[in-house]
Coordinates of C-alpha atoms and ligand atoms in Angstrom, one line a residue:
M1 CA 105.6 73.2 71.1
K2 CA 102.7 75.8 71.0
T3 CA 103.9 79.3 71.3
V4 CA 102.2 82.5 72.4
D5 CA 102.6 84.0 69.0
S6 CA 101.1 81.1 67.1
F7 CA 98.1 80.8 69.5
D8 CA 94.8 82.8 69.3
F9 CA 93.7 83.7 72.8
A10 CA 90.5 85.4 71.7
G11 CA 87.8 84.7 74.4
R12 CA 90.2 82.4 76.3
K13 CA 91.3 82.7 80.0
A14 CA 95.0 82.1 80.0
L15 CA 96.5 80.8 83.3
V16 CA 100.0 82.1 83.0
R17 CA 102.8 80.9 85.3
V18 CA 105.4 83.7 85.6
D19 CA 108.5 84.0 87.8
F20 CA 107.8 87.2 89.8
N21 CA 110.3 86.1 92.5
V22 CA 111.8 89.5 92.6
P23 CA 114.0 91.2 95.3
L24 CA 112.1 93.5 97.6
N25 CA 113.5 96.0 100.1
E26 CA 112.2 96.5 103.6
R27 CA 109.5 98.9 102.3
F28 CA 108.4 96.1 99.9
E29 CA 109.6 98.0 96.9
I30 CA 111.0 96.0 94.0
T31 CA 114.7 96.6 93.6
D32 CA 115.2 94.8 90.3
D33 CA 112.1 94.4 88.1
T34 CA 113.8 92.6 85.2
R35 CA 111.7 89.5 85.7
I36 CA 108.4 91.5 85.7
K37 CA 109.3 93.6 82.6
A38 CA 110.3 90.4 80.7
T39 CA 106.8 89.0 80.9
I40 CA 105.0 92.1 79.5
P41 CA 105.1 90.9 75.8
T42 CA 103.5 87.6 76.7
I43 CA 100.7 89.3 78.7
K44 CA 100.1 92.0 76.0
K45 CA 99.9 89.5 73.2
I46 CA 97.1 87.6 75.1
L47 CA 95.2 90.8 75.9
A48 CA 95.6 92.1 72.3
D49 CA 94.0 88.8 71.0
G50 CA 91.0 89.5 73.2
G51 CA 91.9 87.0 75.9
S52 CA 92.2 87.6 79.7
V53 CA 95.2 86.7 81.9
I54 CA 95.4 85.0 85.3
L55 CA 99.0 85.4 86.6
M56 CA 100.4 83.0 89.1
S57 CA 103.9 83.0 90.8
H58 CA 105.8 82.3 93.9
L59 CA 107.7 84.9 95.8
G60 CA 110.6 83.9 98.1
R61 CA 110.5 80.7 100.2
P62 CA 107.7 81.1 102.8
K63 CA 107.7 78.2 105.2
E64 CA 104.7 79.1 107.4
G65 CA 101.8 79.7 105.0
P66 CA 100.6 83.3 104.3
T67 CA 103.2 85.8 105.4
E68 CA 103.0 89.6 104.8
K69 CA 106.7 89.7 103.6
Y70 CA 106.1 87.2 100.8
S71 CA 102.7 88.5 99.6
L72 CA 102.4 89.2 95.9
K73 CA 100.1 92.1 96.7
H74 CA 103.3 94.2 96.8
I75 CA 103.7 93.5 93.1
V76 CA 100.2 94.7 92.0
A77 CA 100.8 98.4 91.8
P78 CA 104.2 98.2 90.1
L79 CA 102.9 95.6 87.6
S80 CA 99.9 97.7 86.8
L81 CA 102.2 100.7 86.1
I82 CA 104.6 98.7 83.9
L83 CA 101.8 97.0 82.0
G84 CA 99.6 100.1 81.7
V85 CA 96.5 98.0 82.6
P86 CA 95.0 97.8 86.1
V87 CA 95.7 94.5 87.7
K88 CA 93.2 92.8 90.0
F89 CA 94.3 90.7 93.0
A90 CA 93.1 87.4 94.5
D91 CA 94.3 87.0 98.0
D92 CA 94.2 83.2 97.9
C93 CA 95.5 81.4 94.8
I94 CA 92.8 78.7 95.1
G95 CA 89.3 78.5 96.6
E96 CA 85.8 79.8 95.9
Q97 CA 86.8 83.5 95.8
A98 CA 89.7 83.0 93.3
K99 CA 87.3 80.9 91.2
E100 CA 84.7 83.7 91.2
Q101 CA 87.3 86.4 90.4
A102 CA 88.7 84.3 87.5
A103 CA 85.2 83.5 86.1
A104 CA 84.3 87.2 86.2
L105 CA 87.3 88.3 84.3
Q106 CA 86.5 90.0 81.0
P107 CA 88.7 90.0 77.8
G108 CA 91.5 92.5 78.3
E109 CA 91.6 92.1 82.1
V110 CA 94.4 90.8 84.3
L111 CA 94.2 89.0 87.7
L112 CA 97.2 88.2 89.8
L113 CA 96.9 85.3 92.3
E114 CA 98.5 85.3 95.8
N115 CA 101.8 83.5 96.3
L116 CA 101.5 79.8 95.3
R117 CA 104.0 78.8 98.0
F118 CA 101.6 79.8 100.7
Y119 CA 100.5 76.2 100.1
K120 CA 103.1 73.6 100.8
E121 CA 101.4 71.5 98.0
E122 CA 103.0 73.8 95.4
E123 CA 106.6 72.7 96.1
K124 CA 105.5 69.1 96.7
G125 CA 104.0 69.0 93.2
D126 CA 100.6 68.0 94.7
V127 CA 98.3 66.8 91.9
A128 CA 95.0 67.8 93.7
F129 CA 96.4 71.3 94.2
A130 CA 97.5 71.5 90.6
E131 CA 94.0 70.5 89.5
K132 CA 92.4 73.3 91.7
L133 CA 94.7 75.8 90.1
S134 CA 93.9 74.5 86.6
Q135 CA 90.2 75.2 87.1
L136 CA 90.9 78.9 87.0
G137 CA 91.9 79.1 83.3
D138 CA 91.2 77.3 80.1
V139 CA 94.7 77.3 78.6
W140 CA 98.1 77.1 80.5
V141 CA 101.0 79.3 79.5
N142 CA 104.4 78.6 81.1
D143 CA 106.5 81.7 81.0
A144 CA 108.5 81.1 84.3
F145 CA 111.9 80.1 82.9
G146 CA 113.5 81.1 86.2
T147 CA 111.5 78.4 88.0
A148 CA 111.6 75.8 85.2
H149 CA 114.1 73.7 87.1
R150 CA 111.5 73.0 89.8
A151 CA 109.0 70.2 89.3
H152 CA 106.3 72.0 91.2
A153 CA 102.5 72.0 90.9
S154 CA 102.2 75.2 88.9
T155 CA 105.3 74.7 86.8
A156 CA 105.0 71.1 85.7
V157 CA 102.3 68.9 87.3
I158 CA 99.5 71.2 86.2
A159 CA 100.2 70.5 82.5
Q160 CA 98.2 67.2 82.5
F161 CA 95.0 69.2 83.0
F162 CA 95.3 71.2 79.8
T163 CA 95.1 70.3 76.1
D164 CA 96.6 73.7 75.3
R165 CA 100.0 74.0 76.9
I166 CA 101.7 77.1 75.6
C167 CA 105.3 78.2 75.8
G168 CA 105.6 81.9 76.9
K169 CA 107.8 84.4 75.2
V170 CA 110.3 84.6 78.0
M171 CA 110.6 80.9 78.1
Q172 CA 111.1 80.8 74.3
A173 CA 113.7 83.5 74.3
E174 CA 115.7 82.0 77.2
I175 CA 115.8 78.6 75.4
D176 CA 116.7 80.1 72.1
N177 CA 119.5 82.2 73.5
A178 CA 120.9 79.3 75.7
R179 CA 120.8 77.0 72.7
H180 CA 122.5 79.5 70.5
I181 CA 125.4 79.8 72.9
L182 CA 125.7 76.0 73.3
E183 CA 125.2 75.0 69.7
N184 CA 126.1 77.9 67.4
A185 CA 128.7 80.0 69.2
E186 CA 130.9 81.9 66.8
K187 CA 134.6 81.7 67.9
P188 CA 136.5 82.9 69.8
F189 CA 134.0 81.9 72.5
T190 CA 134.9 83.2 76.0
A191 CA 133.1 82.1 79.2
I192 CA 133.5 84.4 82.2
M193 CA 132.8 82.5 85.4
G194 CA 132.6 84.2 88.7
G195 CA 130.7 84.0 92.0
A196 CA 131.6 82.6 95.4
K197 CA 131.6 78.8 94.9
I198 CA 133.2 76.3 92.6
S199 CA 130.6 73.8 93.7
D200 CA 127.8 75.8 92.1
K201 CA 129.6 76.1 88.8
I202 CA 131.5 72.9 88.4
L203 CA 129.0 71.1 86.1
I204 CA 128.6 74.0 83.8
I205 CA 132.4 74.7 83.7
E206 CA 133.0 71.0 82.8
R207 CA 130.4 71.2 80.0
L208 CA 131.8 74.5 78.7
L209 CA 135.3 73.1 78.5
D210 CA 134.1 71.2 75.4
K211 CA 132.9 74.4 73.7
V212 CA 134.9 77.5 74.7
D213 CA 138.3 78.8 73.6
N214 CA 138.8 80.9 76.7
L215 CA 137.8 80.4 80.3
I216 CA 138.0 83.5 82.6
I217 CA 137.8 82.7 86.3
G218 CA 137.0 85.5 88.7
G219 CA 135.1 86.2 91.9
G220 CA 135.3 84.4 95.2
M221 CA 136.0 81.0 93.7
T222 CA 139.4 82.1 92.3
Y223 CA 140.9 81.9 95.8
T224 CA 140.2 78.1 96.0
F225 CA 142.1 77.8 92.7
T226 CA 145.0 80.0 94.0
K227 CA 145.2 78.0 97.2
A228 CA 145.2 74.7 95.2
L229 CA 148.2 76.1 93.2
G230 CA 150.0 76.8 96.5
G231 CA 149.4 80.5 96.8
K232 CA 148.6 82.6 99.9
I233 CA 145.0 83.8 100.0
G234 CA 144.8 85.1 103.6
K235 CA 141.2 85.2 104.9
S236 CA 139.7 85.0 101.4
L237 CA 136.8 82.7 100.6
L238 CA 138.0 79.1 100.5
E239 CA 136.2 75.8 99.7
A240 CA 138.8 73.6 101.5
D241 CA 137.2 70.4 100.2
K242 CA 137.3 71.6 96.6
L243 CA 141.1 72.0 96.1
G244 CA 141.4 68.7 94.2
L245 CA 138.5 69.7 92.0
A246 CA 140.0 73.0 91.2
L247 CA 143.2 71.3 90.0
N248 CA 141.2 68.8 88.1
I249 CA 139.4 71.6 86.2
L250 CA 142.7 73.2 85.2
E251 CA 144.1 69.8 84.1
K252 CA 141.0 69.2 81.9
A253 CA 141.2 72.6 80.4
K254 CA 144.7 72.0 79.4
E255 CA 143.9 68.7 77.8
K256 CA 141.1 70.3 75.8
G257 CA 143.2 73.2 74.7
V258 CA 141.1 75.8 76.6
K259 CA 143.1 78.9 77.7
V260 CA 142.4 79.7 81.3
Y261 CA 142.7 83.2 82.6
M262 CA 142.9 83.8 86.3
P263 CA 143.4 87.1 88.3
L264 CA 146.9 88.5 88.3
D265 CA 146.1 90.8 91.2
N266 CA 143.4 91.3 93.8
V267 CA 141.9 94.2 95.8
T268 CA 142.0 93.2 99.5
A269 CA 140.0 94.3 102.5
D270 CA 140.9 94.3 106.2
S271 CA 137.2 93.4 107.1
F272 CA 134.2 92.3 105.1
S273 CA 132.7 95.8 104.6
N274 CA 132.4 98.5 102.0
D275 CA 134.5 100.8 104.2
A276 CA 137.3 98.4 104.7
K277 CA 140.8 99.5 103.9
R278 CA 141.7 98.6 100.3
E279 CA 145.1 97.4 99.0
V280 CA 146.2 95.6 95.9
F281 CA 148.3 92.4 96.1
A282 CA 149.5 90.0 93.4
T283 CA 147.7 86.7 93.2
G284 CA 149.1 84.2 95.8
E285 CA 150.5 86.9 98.0
I286 CA 147.6 88.0 100.1
P287 CA 148.7 88.5 103.8
D288 CA 147.2 86.4 106.5
E289 CA 144.9 89.0 108.0
L290 CA 143.4 90.3 104.7
Q291 CA 140.8 89.0 102.3
G292 CA 140.4 89.5 98.5
L293 CA 137.1 91.1 97.6
D294 CA 137.7 92.2 94.0
I295 CA 140.0 91.7 91.0
G296 CA 142.8 94.2 90.6
P297 CA 143.8 96.7 87.8
K298 CA 146.2 94.4 86.0
T299 CA 143.5 91.7 86.0
I300 CA 140.9 94.1 84.6
E301 CA 143.3 94.9 81.8
L302 CA 144.0 91.2 81.0
F303 CA 140.4 90.1 81.1
S304 CA 139.2 93.1 79.1
Q305 CA 141.7 92.3 76.4
V306 CA 140.5 88.7 76.1
I307 CA 136.8 89.8 76.1
A308 CA 137.6 92.4 73.4
E309 CA 138.8 89.7 71.0
S310 CA 135.8 87.4 71.6
K311 CA 132.8 86.9 69.2
T312 CA 130.7 85.0 71.8
I313 CA 130.7 85.8 75.5
L314 CA 128.9 84.0 78.3
W315 CA 129.1 85.7 81.7
N316 CA 127.9 84.1 84.9
G317 CA 128.9 85.4 88.3
P318 CA 130.4 88.7 89.6
M319 CA 134.1 89.3 89.8
G320 CA 134.0 90.4 93.4
V321 CA 131.6 91.6 96.2
F322 CA 129.9 94.1 93.9
E323 CA 127.2 94.7 96.5
F324 CA 129.8 96.9 98.1
P325 CA 130.4 99.9 95.8
N326 CA 134.1 100.1 96.8
F327 CA 134.6 96.5 95.6
A328 CA 132.4 96.7 92.4
T329 CA 135.2 98.1 90.2
G330 CA 136.2 94.8 88.7
T331 CA 132.6 93.6 88.0
N332 CA 131.7 97.0 86.5
A333 CA 134.8 97.0 84.3
I334 CA 134.0 93.5 83.0
A335 CA 130.4 94.7 82.3
E336 CA 131.9 97.5 80.3
A337 CA 134.2 95.2 78.4
V338 CA 131.3 92.9 77.5
V339 CA 129.3 95.9 76.3
K340 CA 132.2 97.2 74.2
A341 CA 132.7 93.8 72.5
T342 CA 129.0 93.6 71.8
D343 CA 129.0 97.1 70.2
D344 CA 132.4 97.1 68.5
K345 CA 132.8 93.5 67.5
N346 CA 129.2 92.6 67.2
A347 CA 129.9 89.9 69.7
F348 CA 126.9 87.8 71.0
S349 CA 126.8 88.4 74.8
L350 CA 124.6 86.4 77.2
I351 CA 124.5 87.3 80.8
G352 CA 123.5 84.5 83.1
G353 CA 120.9 85.4 85.6
G354 CA 120.9 86.1 89.3
D355 CA 123.9 88.1 90.5
S356 CA 125.3 88.7 87.1
A357 CA 122.0 90.1 85.9
A358 CA 121.9 92.4 88.9
A359 CA 125.5 93.4 88.3
I360 CA 125.0 94.4 84.7
N361 CA 121.8 96.2 85.6
N362 CA 123.5 98.0 88.5
A363 CA 126.2 99.1 86.1
G364 CA 123.5 100.5 83.8
Y365 CA 124.3 98.2 80.9
G366 CA 121.3 95.8 81.0
D367 CA 120.0 96.9 77.6
R368 CA 123.4 97.0 75.9
V369 CA 124.2 93.3 75.8
S370 CA 122.6 90.7 73.6
Y371 CA 120.6 89.0 76.3
V372 CA 120.2 89.1 80.1
S373 CA 118.7 85.9 81.4
T374 CA 116.0 85.9 84.0
G375 CA 117.1 82.5 85.2
G376 CA 119.7 81.8 87.9
G377 CA 119.7 78.1 88.8
A378 CA 117.4 77.4 85.9
L379 CA 119.9 78.7 83.3
L380 CA 122.8 76.9 84.9
E381 CA 120.9 73.6 84.9
Y382 CA 119.8 74.1 81.3
M383 CA 123.3 74.7 80.3
E384 CA 124.6 71.7 82.2
G385 CA 122.4 69.7 79.9
K386 CA 119.7 68.8 82.4
V387 CA 116.0 68.4 81.4
L388 CA 114.1 71.2 83.1
P389 CA 110.7 70.0 84.3
G390 CA 109.0 73.2 83.3
V391 CA 110.2 72.9 79.8
A392 CA 109.5 69.1 79.6
A393 CA 105.9 69.8 80.7
L394 CA 105.4 72.0 77.6
E395 CA 107.0 69.4 75.2
A396 CA 105.0 66.4 76.4
Ligands
3PG401 C1 114.9 81.7 91.6 O1 114.9 82.9 91.9 O2 115.9 80.9 91.7 C2 113.6 81.1 91.1 O3 112.6 82.0 91.2 C3 113.3 79.8 91.9 O4 113.2 80.0 93.2 P1 113.7 78.9 94.2 O5 115.2 78.8 94.1 O6 113.3 79.4 95.6 O7 113.0 77.6 93.8
MG402 MG1 117.0 79.8 93.3

C-alpha cells in the first residue's frame, strides 16, 4: 500500500477523502472536532511537499439533495483555523465550477468540496459520478477510516480511476492500532463493552471471546443480560428477542475461560431525564416503575480494579446515559480507570469510536489514552474481521 509519508506530492493535486461527518449544534458549530483534527497531519504533509489538497466528505444523511443543515460550508472556518491555512470552498462537489476551482489550485492551497451525499450517486457507488469526482485531482488519498465500511463512490469505486491510490495517515493509524489489539495484545487483555444494544456488539463480542481474558459488560445492554438471568430490570432497556443470545454469550465465555464482569449495582431514574430522581439498586432488583441509567458505586469499584490489572484495554460503548451529566458518573469513572492503567501500568488503551470517543473527550481524557478511534461502525466491522471496502480499494 502506498502511504502519505512515502509519496512525494510535489506539484500534484491530491483528492483526499476524509470523514468530516462531525456533530453540529443548532448554530452549526462543531461539538466534537476529533475527526477534523485527526486529518491535519495528512493535509500538512501534502502541502509541505508542495502539493495542493482537494478535500471531499459527506456530512450526515441528507435525503433530499442540497440542505443547509448538512452543508460542509459550516466546516470551512473551523478547518481553516485548525489547519492554519485558509480553505477555499466549492459549493458543488462536481461540475464545471468545481473543475475550475480545482484546476486553479496552487501548491500549498486547500479546497473543500460540498457534501458528496447531496448526490444520491455517492451512496449508490455510481461509477459515472466517481469518474467526475476523479477528474478533480491527479492522485487519490483515502483518509476516511470512519466511512471505510461503506462501498460508496468516493470511498471505494473511485479507486479505479487512479494509478496512485494512497493510504492516509488516519487510515494507517486506525488499521495499525486495531491490528495491534487483535494480534499482539499483551495480557491480561480486558474488553469493556457498553452501549444500548447487544445486537450492535454481538459479532465483535464473539470474536473477542477468543482473545480477551476479561469481558466487562456495562451500559444499556446489561439489562438484557440481567433479564435473561432472571433478574428484575423494571423499565430499563430490554431487547426482548435477544435473551437467548445473551445467555449464549455467557455460555461461550465460560467455555473459553473468559471472565465476565457485569454490574453489581445500578443507578436508577424515575423518568428518562437528567433531573430524574436517582437511587441505587442491586442488579436484578430494580423496581417496576424505575429504569437503570448508569452503573452504581460497587460496580465502579469492581470494574476499576479489573481495569487496573490489565495490560491491554479495548473500550467500546458508554456505561450509562452519559449525555445526562447526572448519569455520567460511571462512564467518567471508567474513563479515569482506563487513563490510570495507561499511565501507571503502561497499558495499551484503545477507545472505540462514536459514543465512547465522545465520552472520553467529554471527560477531558482524550489525549491520555493510547488511541481514540475516529471510527464507529467502521472500527466494529474491522474488528469483527470484515473486509472494509475503503481499505480494500487501497490494497487492490
Ligand atoms: C459514521 O459516522 O458512522 C460515518 O461517518 C459513516 O456515516 P454513515 O453511517 O451515515 O454511513
Ligand atoms: Mg454510522
